């Protein structure tokens, strides 16, 4: 029986929970996405190790015949070809090609019974071999300098596209949330109180965050850049709030309100905090001639001295955020939203719109109840696919490029390493600030577009 189970896990369409009776019951659509996410995590961790100078030194000290082994595999005297930004570029090239091939392979699949759907949902062992072969094969690409220069621009475009998709879906999420709860007021007036309470909480978080950043990231003398950025981003939050409730916008979009602008304001506050945290520290001389770090919180300086702790926590948070973005942006509703197709508000009455793509594993449908004594995997795609396979792989393709650019410090790649990645970088700072402003611009476009094109229908 154990041999059959292992064969099913490696070659069949069964999910990982078949391998262990103690694992919870899981849907096929969820187990498939979990396995692809696991492969993605393995490659991201490998990239972080390649960018770590600490790991490289430890390997050189503790692995016997390390230099002989490096020369044997033609990786340089100290395996320098297997570490650094160039190695990460090659590995991410292999992973990006892996997801792009599956994106093409799974185009226009509408049910899970076709041969291509079985390939997508199974053969995990062979997929792992394929992923490893593609990542390894990238090291044998001829004319490495030309490849790295060209691939860097491809990675930058893909990374910005990944950020753009997430910002579009955030704006869509804000509109959907307000539309759902506003529709719920027709049957229950308590939804008005819920709307007011959540809106108050959102604006309290945004206002409180900006005030705290003004206290900890500015000083009476100096920190002019931080003061300007906080003032600009705070003014943008006020602007989108006023536009959202302006009479001209309300006439064209009755569902527009302060809840959406509150969500966007919270996200702007988060990106502002993240950008200021990523900004390189400013060091000045005090009256005694000592170097003093300014424009950063005093309580954070002790934490940043422990590079290993910051690296581990920061890498875990980075992987978690990217996976969350990938898995919540690959459902049919998210794909439709990117194409401008939205569900009618009357179909969404009073349902709190958790981020799309997060399956409720603790709820049982009638089919699941009947099969509780059956297999560990619930085949929930017999009638049709739960998510769009090709779009799922395309998002992970873009995420591979985003990881490549982020781990290698975007455009400061030559001096990048994972230990100093979380201590401050101008590239990361400006990428986050640009994301903040683009998010505001996208939201303003959804408000202003119906006014600029009154003859065209807009559904948000």
GROMACS .gro file of C-alpha atoms in nm:
model
  460
    1UNK     CA    1   0.000   0.000   0.000
    2UNK     CA    2   0.282   0.241   0.088
    3UNK     CA    3   0.440   0.188  -0.254
    4UNK     CA    4   0.109   0.268  -0.423
    5UNK     CA    5   0.072   0.584  -0.213
    6UNK     CA    6   0.423   0.705  -0.300
    7UNK     CA    7   0.359   0.632  -0.668
    8UNK     CA    8   0.035   0.830  -0.653
    9UNK     CA    9   0.213   1.125  -0.493
   10UNK     CA   10   0.498   1.123  -0.743
   11UNK     CA   11   0.311   1.051  -1.064
   12UNK     CA   12  -0.060   1.086  -1.011
   13UNK     CA   13  -0.293   1.378  -0.949
   14UNK     CA   14  -0.320   1.309  -0.577
   15UNK     CA   15  -0.209   1.577  -0.337
   16UNK     CA   16   0.052   1.560  -0.067
   17UNK     CA   17  -0.194   1.460   0.205
   18UNK     CA   18  -0.213   1.110   0.057
   19UNK     CA   19   0.133   1.044   0.193
   20UNK     CA   20   0.030   1.074   0.555
   21UNK     CA   21  -0.284   0.965   0.734
   22UNK     CA   22  -0.237   1.234   0.999
   23UNK     CA   23  -0.258   1.512   0.740
   24UNK     CA   24  -0.594   1.692   0.719
   25UNK     CA   25  -0.830   1.640   0.429
   26UNK     CA   26  -0.748   1.877   0.147
   27UNK     CA   27  -0.900   1.981  -0.184
   28UNK     CA   28  -0.722   1.889  -0.504
   29UNK     CA   29  -0.712   2.250  -0.623
   30UNK     CA   30  -0.555   2.360  -0.294
   31UNK     CA   31  -0.304   2.072  -0.278
   32UNK     CA   32  -0.186   2.148  -0.631
   33UNK     CA   33  -0.126   2.514  -0.550
   34UNK     CA   34   0.045   2.412  -0.226
   35UNK     CA   35   0.292   2.191  -0.414
   36UNK     CA   36   0.381   2.463  -0.665
   37UNK     CA   37   0.420   2.709  -0.376
   38UNK     CA   38   0.651   2.458  -0.202
   39UNK     CA   39   0.872   2.439  -0.511
   40UNK     CA   40   0.874   2.817  -0.524
   41UNK     CA   41   0.981   2.840  -0.158
   42UNK     CA   42   1.265   2.591  -0.213
   43UNK     CA   43   1.411   2.800  -0.494
   44UNK     CA   44   1.368   3.128  -0.302
   45UNK     CA   45   1.549   2.982   0.000
   46UNK     CA   46   1.826   2.864  -0.232
   47UNK     CA   47   1.855   3.216  -0.375
   48UNK     CA   48   1.881   3.364  -0.026
   49UNK     CA   49   2.157   3.115   0.060
   50UNK     CA   50   2.344   3.209  -0.258
   51UNK     CA   51   2.327   3.576  -0.157
   52UNK     CA   52   2.456   3.508   0.196
   53UNK     CA   53   2.822   3.579   0.262
   54UNK     CA   54   2.788   3.411   0.602
   55UNK     CA   55   2.686   3.079   0.447
   56UNK     CA   56   2.968   3.100   0.194
   57UNK     CA   57   3.228   3.152   0.468
   58UNK     CA   58   3.082   2.872   0.682
   59UNK     CA   59   3.093   2.628   0.391
   60UNK     CA   60   3.454   2.718   0.316
   61UNK     CA   61   3.550   2.663   0.682
   62UNK     CA   62   3.362   2.341   0.757
   63UNK     CA   63   3.345   2.143   0.431
   64UNK     CA   64   3.659   1.931   0.377
   65UNK     CA   65   3.832   1.971   0.039
   66UNK     CA   66   3.600   2.259  -0.042
   67UNK     CA   67   3.835   2.426  -0.290
   68UNK     CA   68   3.914   2.095  -0.464
   69UNK     CA   69   3.544   2.024  -0.499
   70UNK     CA   70   3.480   2.371  -0.644
   71UNK     CA   71   3.758   2.324  -0.899
   72UNK     CA   72   3.624   1.979  -0.984
   73UNK     CA   73   3.284   2.114  -1.084
   74UNK     CA   74   3.445   2.414  -1.257
   75UNK     CA   75   3.272   2.666  -1.028
   76UNK     CA   76   3.587   2.866  -0.953
   77UNK     CA   77   3.850   2.836  -0.683
   78UNK     CA   78   3.599   2.910  -0.404
   79UNK     CA   79   3.275   2.832  -0.590
   80UNK     CA   80   3.229   3.201  -0.669
   81UNK     CA   81   3.018   3.109  -0.972
   82UNK     CA   82   2.761   2.949  -0.741
   83UNK     CA   83   2.710   3.254  -0.518
   84UNK     CA   84   2.626   3.619  -0.567
   85UNK     CA   85   2.378   3.800  -0.786
   86UNK     CA   86   2.481   3.622  -1.109
   87UNK     CA   87   2.400   3.281  -0.957
   88UNK     CA   88   2.061   3.408  -0.837
   89UNK     CA   89   1.989   3.542  -1.187
   90UNK     CA   90   2.058   3.198  -1.335
   91UNK     CA   91   1.853   3.005  -1.080
   92UNK     CA   92   1.558   3.243  -1.113
   93UNK     CA   93   1.587   3.215  -1.492
   94UNK     CA   94   1.536   2.841  -1.458
   95UNK     CA   95   1.239   2.884  -1.225
   96UNK     CA   96   1.082   3.151  -1.445
   97UNK     CA   97   1.118   2.926  -1.752
   98UNK     CA   98   0.959   2.640  -1.554
   99UNK     CA   99   0.646   2.842  -1.473
  100UNK     CA  100   0.633   3.002  -1.819
  101UNK     CA  101   0.636   2.661  -1.989
  102UNK     CA  102   0.350   2.544  -1.769
  103UNK     CA  103   0.169   2.871  -1.841
  104UNK     CA  104   0.177   2.788  -2.213
  105UNK     CA  105   0.096   2.421  -2.150
  106UNK     CA  106  -0.218   2.500  -1.949
  107UNK     CA  107  -0.371   2.764  -2.177
  108UNK     CA  108  -0.751   2.737  -2.218
  109UNK     CA  109  -0.801   2.442  -1.980
  110UNK     CA  110  -1.162   2.448  -1.856
  111UNK     CA  111  -1.183   2.112  -1.676
  112UNK     CA  112  -0.950   1.883  -1.486
  113UNK     CA  113  -1.015   1.574  -1.699
  114UNK     CA  114  -0.790   1.661  -1.993
  115UNK     CA  115  -0.439   1.525  -2.035
  116UNK     CA  116  -0.283   1.869  -1.979
  117UNK     CA  117  -0.483   1.912  -1.657
  118UNK     CA  118  -0.348   1.581  -1.527
  119UNK     CA  119   0.004   1.703  -1.599
  120UNK     CA  120  -0.069   2.024  -1.409
  121UNK     CA  121  -0.214   1.839  -1.107
  122UNK     CA  122   0.035   1.552  -1.084
  123UNK     CA  123   0.381   1.414  -1.167
  124UNK     CA  124   0.537   1.605  -0.878
  125UNK     CA  125   0.860   1.406  -0.865
  126UNK     CA  126   0.928   1.459  -1.235
  127UNK     CA  127   0.838   1.828  -1.204
  128UNK     CA  128   1.092   1.863  -0.925
  129UNK     CA  129   1.354   1.699  -1.147
  130UNK     CA  130   1.257   1.932  -1.432
  131UNK     CA  131   1.281   2.240  -1.210
  132UNK     CA  132   1.623   2.131  -1.081
  133UNK     CA  133   1.745   2.061  -1.433
  134UNK     CA  134   1.631   2.400  -1.562
  135UNK     CA  135   1.790   2.587  -1.270
  136UNK     CA  136   2.114   2.392  -1.315
  137UNK     CA  137   2.113   2.424  -1.693
  138UNK     CA  138   2.106   2.803  -1.668
  139UNK     CA  139   2.467   2.790  -1.543
  140UNK     CA  140   2.577   2.650  -1.882
  141UNK     CA  141   2.430   2.930  -2.093
  142UNK     CA  142   2.707   3.067  -2.320
  143UNK     CA  143   2.806   3.435  -2.319
  144UNK     CA  144   2.705   3.488  -1.956
  145UNK     CA  145   2.770   3.865  -1.957
  146UNK     CA  146   2.523   3.931  -2.238
  147UNK     CA  147   2.269   3.696  -2.081
  148UNK     CA  148   2.290   3.863  -1.738
  149UNK     CA  149   2.257   4.215  -1.881
  150UNK     CA  150   1.954   4.122  -2.093
  151UNK     CA  151   1.791   3.914  -1.819
  152UNK     CA  152   1.826   4.201  -1.572
  153UNK     CA  153   1.596   4.421  -1.784
  154UNK     CA  154   1.347   4.136  -1.828
  155UNK     CA  155   1.348   4.088  -1.451
  156UNK     CA  156   1.287   4.458  -1.387
  157UNK     CA  157   0.988   4.465  -1.623
  158UNK     CA  158   0.844   4.144  -1.474
  159UNK     CA  159   0.900   4.265  -1.119
  160UNK     CA  160   0.714   4.591  -1.183
  161UNK     CA  161   0.432   4.400  -1.355
  162UNK     CA  162   0.399   4.179  -1.046
  163UNK     CA  163   0.375   4.488  -0.825
  164UNK     CA  164   0.120   4.641  -1.062
  165UNK     CA  165  -0.105   4.335  -1.053
  166UNK     CA  166  -0.108   4.338  -0.674
  167UNK     CA  167  -0.193   4.708  -0.666
  168UNK     CA  168  -0.478   4.659  -0.915
  169UNK     CA  169  -0.620   4.377  -0.705
  170UNK     CA  170  -0.592   4.586  -0.389
  171UNK     CA  171  -0.802   4.861  -0.548
  172UNK     CA  172  -1.050   4.599  -0.669
  173UNK     CA  173  -1.065   4.450  -0.319
  174UNK     CA  174  -1.144   4.789  -0.165
  175UNK     CA  175  -1.428   4.854  -0.410
  176UNK     CA  176  -1.568   4.502  -0.367
  177UNK     CA  177  -1.564   4.526   0.012
  178UNK     CA  178  -1.761   4.852   0.012
  179UNK     CA  179  -2.004   4.722  -0.252
  180UNK     CA  180  -2.075   4.404  -0.053
  181UNK     CA  181  -2.142   4.579   0.275
  182UNK     CA  182  -2.343   4.859   0.114
  183UNK     CA  183  -2.563   4.597  -0.055
  184UNK     CA  184  -2.612   4.435   0.286
  185UNK     CA  185  -2.773   4.750   0.425
  186UNK     CA  186  -3.085   4.678   0.217
  187UNK     CA  187  -3.166   4.378   0.436
  188UNK     CA  188  -3.003   4.479   0.765
  189UNK     CA  189  -2.936   4.834   0.880
  190UNK     CA  190  -2.662   4.712   1.114
  191UNK     CA  191  -2.432   4.704   0.812
  192UNK     CA  192  -2.429   5.086   0.829
  193UNK     CA  193  -2.277   5.061   1.177
  194UNK     CA  194  -2.023   4.804   1.050
  195UNK     CA  195  -1.926   5.032   0.762
  196UNK     CA  196  -1.882   5.330   0.994
  197UNK     CA  197  -1.681   5.129   1.249
  198UNK     CA  198  -1.442   4.974   0.996
  199UNK     CA  199  -1.397   5.307   0.819
  200UNK     CA  200  -1.312   5.472   1.153
  201UNK     CA  201  -1.062   5.194   1.230
  202UNK     CA  202  -0.897   5.230   0.889
  203UNK     CA  203  -0.853   5.605   0.921
  204UNK     CA  204  -0.734   5.570   1.281
  205UNK     CA  205  -0.464   5.326   1.170
  206UNK     CA  206  -0.358   5.548   0.880
  207UNK     CA  207  -0.353   5.867   1.089
  208UNK     CA  208  -0.184   5.699   1.383
  209UNK     CA  209   0.079   5.544   1.158
  210UNK     CA  210   0.166   5.876   0.996
  211UNK     CA  211   0.186   6.048   1.335
  212UNK     CA  212   0.413   5.777   1.477
  213UNK     CA  213   0.639   5.796   1.173
  214UNK     CA  214   0.657   6.173   1.215
  215UNK     CA  215   0.766   6.118   1.576
  216UNK     CA  216   1.022   5.840   1.520
  217UNK     CA  217   1.152   5.908   1.167
  218UNK     CA  218   1.195   6.285   1.189
  219UNK     CA  219   1.383   6.523   1.414
  220UNK     CA  220   1.360   6.894   1.478
  221UNK     CA  221   1.681   6.958   1.287
  222UNK     CA  222   1.733   6.756   0.970
  223UNK     CA  223   1.542   6.459   0.820
  224UNK     CA  224   1.395   6.693   0.560
  225UNK     CA  225   1.337   6.411   0.308
  226UNK     CA  226   1.134   6.213   0.560
  227UNK     CA  227   0.927   6.519   0.647
  228UNK     CA  228   0.852   6.590   0.281
  229UNK     CA  229   0.755   6.229   0.205
  230UNK     CA  230   0.529   6.205   0.509
  231UNK     CA  231   0.365   6.534   0.416
  232UNK     CA  232   0.314   6.430   0.052
  233UNK     CA  233   0.174   6.086   0.136
  234UNK     CA  234  -0.048   6.227   0.408
  235UNK     CA  235  -0.178   6.485   0.162
  236UNK     CA  236  -0.249   6.210  -0.093
  237UNK     CA  237  -0.456   6.022   0.166
  238UNK     CA  238  -0.657   6.338   0.230
  239UNK     CA  239  -0.696   6.397  -0.145
  240UNK     CA  240  -0.839   6.053  -0.227
  241UNK     CA  241  -1.077   6.081   0.070
  242UNK     CA  242  -1.214   6.414  -0.053
  243UNK     CA  243  -1.244   6.293  -0.412
  244UNK     CA  244  -1.424   5.972  -0.304
  245UNK     CA  245  -1.704   6.166  -0.131
  246UNK     CA  246  -1.720   6.458  -0.375
  247UNK     CA  247  -2.070   6.514  -0.526
  248UNK     CA  248  -1.957   6.467  -0.886
  249UNK     CA  249  -1.804   6.126  -0.807
  250UNK     CA  250  -2.104   6.023  -0.596
  251UNK     CA  251  -2.341   6.100  -0.883
  252UNK     CA  252  -2.156   5.865  -1.116
  253UNK     CA  253  -2.055   5.606  -0.854
  254UNK     CA  254  -2.302   5.578  -0.565
  255UNK     CA  255  -2.096   5.294  -0.416
  256UNK     CA  256  -1.790   5.516  -0.377
  257UNK     CA  257  -1.720   5.608  -0.016
  258UNK     CA  258  -1.472   5.647   0.264
  259UNK     CA  259  -1.424   5.274   0.320
  260UNK     CA  260  -1.230   5.231  -0.005
  261UNK     CA  261  -1.020   5.541   0.053
  262UNK     CA  262  -0.958   5.421   0.411
  263UNK     CA  263  -0.821   5.088   0.284
  264UNK     CA  264  -0.598   5.265   0.032
  265UNK     CA  265  -0.483   5.511   0.301
  266UNK     CA  266  -0.383   5.222   0.529
  267UNK     CA  267  -0.185   5.063   0.248
  268UNK     CA  268  -0.018   5.396   0.168
  269UNK     CA  269   0.078   5.427   0.535
  270UNK     CA  270   0.221   5.074   0.534
  271UNK     CA  271   0.425   5.136   0.218
  272UNK     CA  272   0.551   5.465   0.360
  273UNK     CA  273   0.665   5.290   0.678
  274UNK     CA  274   0.823   5.008   0.475
  275UNK     CA  275   1.004   5.257   0.252
  276UNK     CA  276   1.138   5.461   0.545
  277UNK     CA  277   1.253   5.139   0.713
  278UNK     CA  278   1.437   5.042   0.392
  279UNK     CA  279   1.608   5.378   0.359
  280UNK     CA  280   1.983   5.379   0.430
  281UNK     CA  281   2.062   5.528   0.768
  282UNK     CA  282   2.194   5.884   0.785
  283UNK     CA  283   2.510   5.921   0.994
  284UNK     CA  284   2.630   6.261   1.122
  285UNK     CA  285   2.892   6.381   1.369
  286UNK     CA  286   2.769   6.505   1.704
  287UNK     CA  287   2.931   6.779   1.915
  288UNK     CA  288   3.180   6.524   2.053
  289UNK     CA  289   3.294   6.407   1.709
  290UNK     CA  290   3.117   6.070   1.729
  291UNK     CA  291   2.910   5.914   1.452
  292UNK     CA  292   2.540   5.932   1.531
  293UNK     CA  293   2.259   5.772   1.331
  294UNK     CA  294   1.962   6.003   1.280
  295UNK     CA  295   1.612   5.977   1.131
  296UNK     CA  296   1.555   5.621   1.258
  297UNK     CA  297   1.391   5.497   1.580
  298UNK     CA  298   1.631   5.444   1.867
  299UNK     CA  299   1.469   5.116   1.968
  300UNK     CA  300   1.534   4.966   1.622
  301UNK     CA  301   1.909   5.015   1.620
  302UNK     CA  302   1.978   4.729   1.864
  303UNK     CA  303   1.766   4.493   1.656
  304UNK     CA  304   1.952   4.570   1.335
  305UNK     CA  305   2.284   4.485   1.500
  306UNK     CA  306   2.176   4.118   1.505
  307UNK     CA  307   2.212   4.056   1.132
  308UNK     CA  308   2.119   3.688   1.145
  309UNK     CA  309   1.791   3.755   1.327
  310UNK     CA  310   1.696   4.037   1.092
  311UNK     CA  311   1.787   3.827   0.787
  312UNK     CA  312   1.580   3.528   0.897
  313UNK     CA  313   1.277   3.735   0.998
  314UNK     CA  314   1.298   3.954   0.690
  315UNK     CA  315   1.336   3.662   0.450
  316UNK     CA  316   1.044   3.477   0.608
  317UNK     CA  317   0.825   3.788   0.581
  318UNK     CA  318   0.932   3.840   0.218
  319UNK     CA  319   0.844   3.482   0.121
  320UNK     CA  320   0.514   3.499   0.309
  321UNK     CA  321   0.407   3.824   0.142
  322UNK     CA  322   0.497   3.699  -0.206
  323UNK     CA  323   0.312   3.369  -0.158
  324UNK     CA  324   0.009   3.550  -0.021
  325UNK     CA  325   0.009   3.781  -0.322
  326UNK     CA  326   0.046   3.490  -0.565
  327UNK     CA  327  -0.222   3.267  -0.414
  328UNK     CA  328  -0.477   3.545  -0.363
  329UNK     CA  329  -0.440   3.680  -0.715
  330UNK     CA  330  -0.489   3.356  -0.909
  331UNK     CA  331  -0.860   3.291  -0.859
  332UNK     CA  332  -1.121   3.345  -1.127
  333UNK     CA  333  -1.264   3.650  -0.950
  334UNK     CA  334  -0.921   3.815  -0.938
  335UNK     CA  335  -0.855   3.733  -1.303
  336UNK     CA  336  -1.194   3.877  -1.401
  337UNK     CA  337  -1.121   4.190  -1.199
  338UNK     CA  338  -0.798   4.249  -1.388
  339UNK     CA  339  -0.999   4.229  -1.711
  340UNK     CA  340  -1.262   4.471  -1.580
  341UNK     CA  341  -1.534   4.211  -1.515
  342UNK     CA  342  -1.699   4.230  -1.171
  343UNK     CA  343  -1.981   4.044  -1.008
  344UNK     CA  344  -2.312   4.223  -0.967
  345UNK     CA  345  -2.353   4.377  -0.622
  346UNK     CA  346  -2.685   4.201  -0.562
  347UNK     CA  347  -2.504   3.868  -0.583
  348UNK     CA  348  -2.269   3.963  -0.303
  349UNK     CA  349  -2.506   4.075  -0.029
  350UNK     CA  350  -2.354   4.113   0.316
  351UNK     CA  351  -2.059   3.880   0.269
  352UNK     CA  352  -1.733   3.998   0.412
  353UNK     CA  353  -1.494   3.977   0.116
  354UNK     CA  354  -1.190   3.800   0.252
  355UNK     CA  355  -0.902   3.832   0.005
  356UNK     CA  356  -0.990   3.616  -0.296
  357UNK     CA  357  -0.817   3.287  -0.336
  358UNK     CA  358  -0.810   3.179   0.029
  359UNK     CA  359  -1.017   2.859   0.038
  360UNK     CA  360  -1.217   2.790   0.350
  361UNK     CA  361  -1.075   2.453   0.444
  362UNK     CA  362  -1.295   2.422   0.750
  363UNK     CA  363  -1.625   2.423   0.558
  364UNK     CA  364  -1.769   2.105   0.413
  365UNK     CA  365  -1.986   2.093   0.106
  366UNK     CA  366  -2.238   1.817   0.052
  367UNK     CA  367  -1.990   1.630  -0.166
  368UNK     CA  368  -1.722   1.657   0.102
  369UNK     CA  369  -1.963   1.533   0.371
  370UNK     CA  370  -2.043   1.224   0.166
  371UNK     CA  371  -1.676   1.145   0.114
  372UNK     CA  372  -1.550   1.198   0.468
  373UNK     CA  373  -1.463   0.832   0.501
  374UNK     CA  374  -1.305   0.820   0.156
  375UNK     CA  375  -0.972   0.943   0.016
  376UNK     CA  376  -0.770   1.213   0.186
  377UNK     CA  377  -0.796   1.436  -0.123
  378UNK     CA  378  -1.129   1.594  -0.223
  379UNK     CA  379  -1.158   1.621  -0.601
  380UNK     CA  380  -1.331   1.956  -0.625
  381UNK     CA  381  -1.268   2.018  -0.996
  382UNK     CA  382  -1.484   1.748  -1.154
  383UNK     CA  383  -1.724   1.998  -1.310
  384UNK     CA  384  -1.473   2.272  -1.385
  385UNK     CA  385  -1.150   2.430  -1.273
  386UNK     CA  386  -1.155   2.635  -0.954
  387UNK     CA  387  -0.885   2.871  -1.079
  388UNK     CA  388  -0.728   2.953  -1.415
  389UNK     CA  389  -0.424   2.729  -1.452
  390UNK     CA  390  -0.236   2.940  -1.706
  391UNK     CA  391  -0.291   3.262  -1.510
  392UNK     CA  392  -0.172   3.084  -1.193
  393UNK     CA  393   0.159   2.993  -1.359
  394UNK     CA  394   0.193   3.338  -1.515
  395UNK     CA  395   0.167   3.506  -1.174
  396UNK     CA  396   0.435   3.272  -1.036
  397UNK     CA  397   0.646   3.352  -1.343
  398UNK     CA  398   0.626   3.721  -1.256
  399UNK     CA  399   0.687   3.640  -0.888
  400UNK     CA  400   1.009   3.460  -0.987
  401UNK     CA  401   1.130   3.778  -1.156
  402UNK     CA  402   1.021   3.989  -0.859
  403UNK     CA  403   1.216   3.763  -0.620
  404UNK     CA  404   1.522   3.782  -0.844
  405UNK     CA  405   1.518   4.162  -0.844
  406UNK     CA  406   1.432   4.196  -0.475
  407UNK     CA  407   1.693   3.953  -0.341
  408UNK     CA  408   1.965   4.110  -0.559
  409UNK     CA  409   1.871   4.459  -0.439
  410UNK     CA  410   1.716   4.567  -0.770
  411UNK     CA  411   1.968   4.795  -0.942
  412UNK     CA  412   2.239   4.782  -0.673
  413UNK     CA  413   2.311   4.416  -0.751
  414UNK     CA  414   2.692   4.420  -0.755
  415UNK     CA  415   2.729   4.495  -0.383
  416UNK     CA  416   2.417   4.309  -0.270
  417UNK     CA  417   2.408   4.037  -0.006
  418UNK     CA  418   2.124   3.902   0.202
  419UNK     CA  419   2.273   4.018   0.535
  420UNK     CA  420   2.273   4.385   0.433
  421UNK     CA  421   1.950   4.359   0.231
  422UNK     CA  422   1.727   4.455   0.524
  423UNK     CA  423   1.954   4.728   0.660
  424UNK     CA  424   1.870   4.982   0.391
  425UNK     CA  425   1.887   5.036   0.017
  426UNK     CA  426   1.797   5.333  -0.202
  427UNK     CA  427   1.671   5.102  -0.479
  428UNK     CA  428   1.422   4.929  -0.249
  429UNK     CA  429   1.324   5.262  -0.094
  430UNK     CA  430   1.229   5.418  -0.427
  431UNK     CA  431   1.056   5.102  -0.554
  432UNK     CA  432   0.829   5.109  -0.248
  433UNK     CA  433   0.763   5.480  -0.273
  434UNK     CA  434   0.680   5.445  -0.643
  435UNK     CA  435   0.443   5.158  -0.557
  436UNK     CA  436   0.274   5.384  -0.303
  437UNK     CA  437   0.215   5.662  -0.554
  438UNK     CA  438   0.103   5.422  -0.830
  439UNK     CA  439  -0.153   5.272  -0.592
  440UNK     CA  440  -0.299   5.617  -0.524
  441UNK     CA  441  -0.298   5.695  -0.897
  442UNK     CA  442  -0.483   5.372  -0.982
  443UNK     CA  443  -0.748   5.440  -0.720
  444UNK     CA  444  -0.793   5.797  -0.842
  445UNK     CA  445  -0.832   5.667  -1.197
  446UNK     CA  446  -1.121   5.442  -1.089
  447UNK     CA  447  -1.290   5.750  -0.940
  448UNK     CA  448  -1.218   6.002  -1.214
  449UNK     CA  449  -1.247   5.780  -1.524
  450UNK     CA  450  -1.632   5.777  -1.526
  451UNK     CA  451  -1.627   6.160  -1.514
  452UNK     CA  452  -1.384   6.186  -1.805
  453UNK     CA  453  -1.575   5.932  -2.019
  454UNK     CA  454  -1.944   5.984  -1.928
  455UNK     CA  455  -2.071   5.778  -2.225
  456UNK     CA  456  -1.882   5.467  -2.122
  457UNK     CA  457  -1.992   5.219  -1.856
  458UNK     CA  458  -1.755   5.150  -1.568
  459UNK     CA  459  -1.815   4.871  -1.315
  460UNK     CA  460  -1.614   4.890  -0.995
   0.00000   0.00000   0.00000
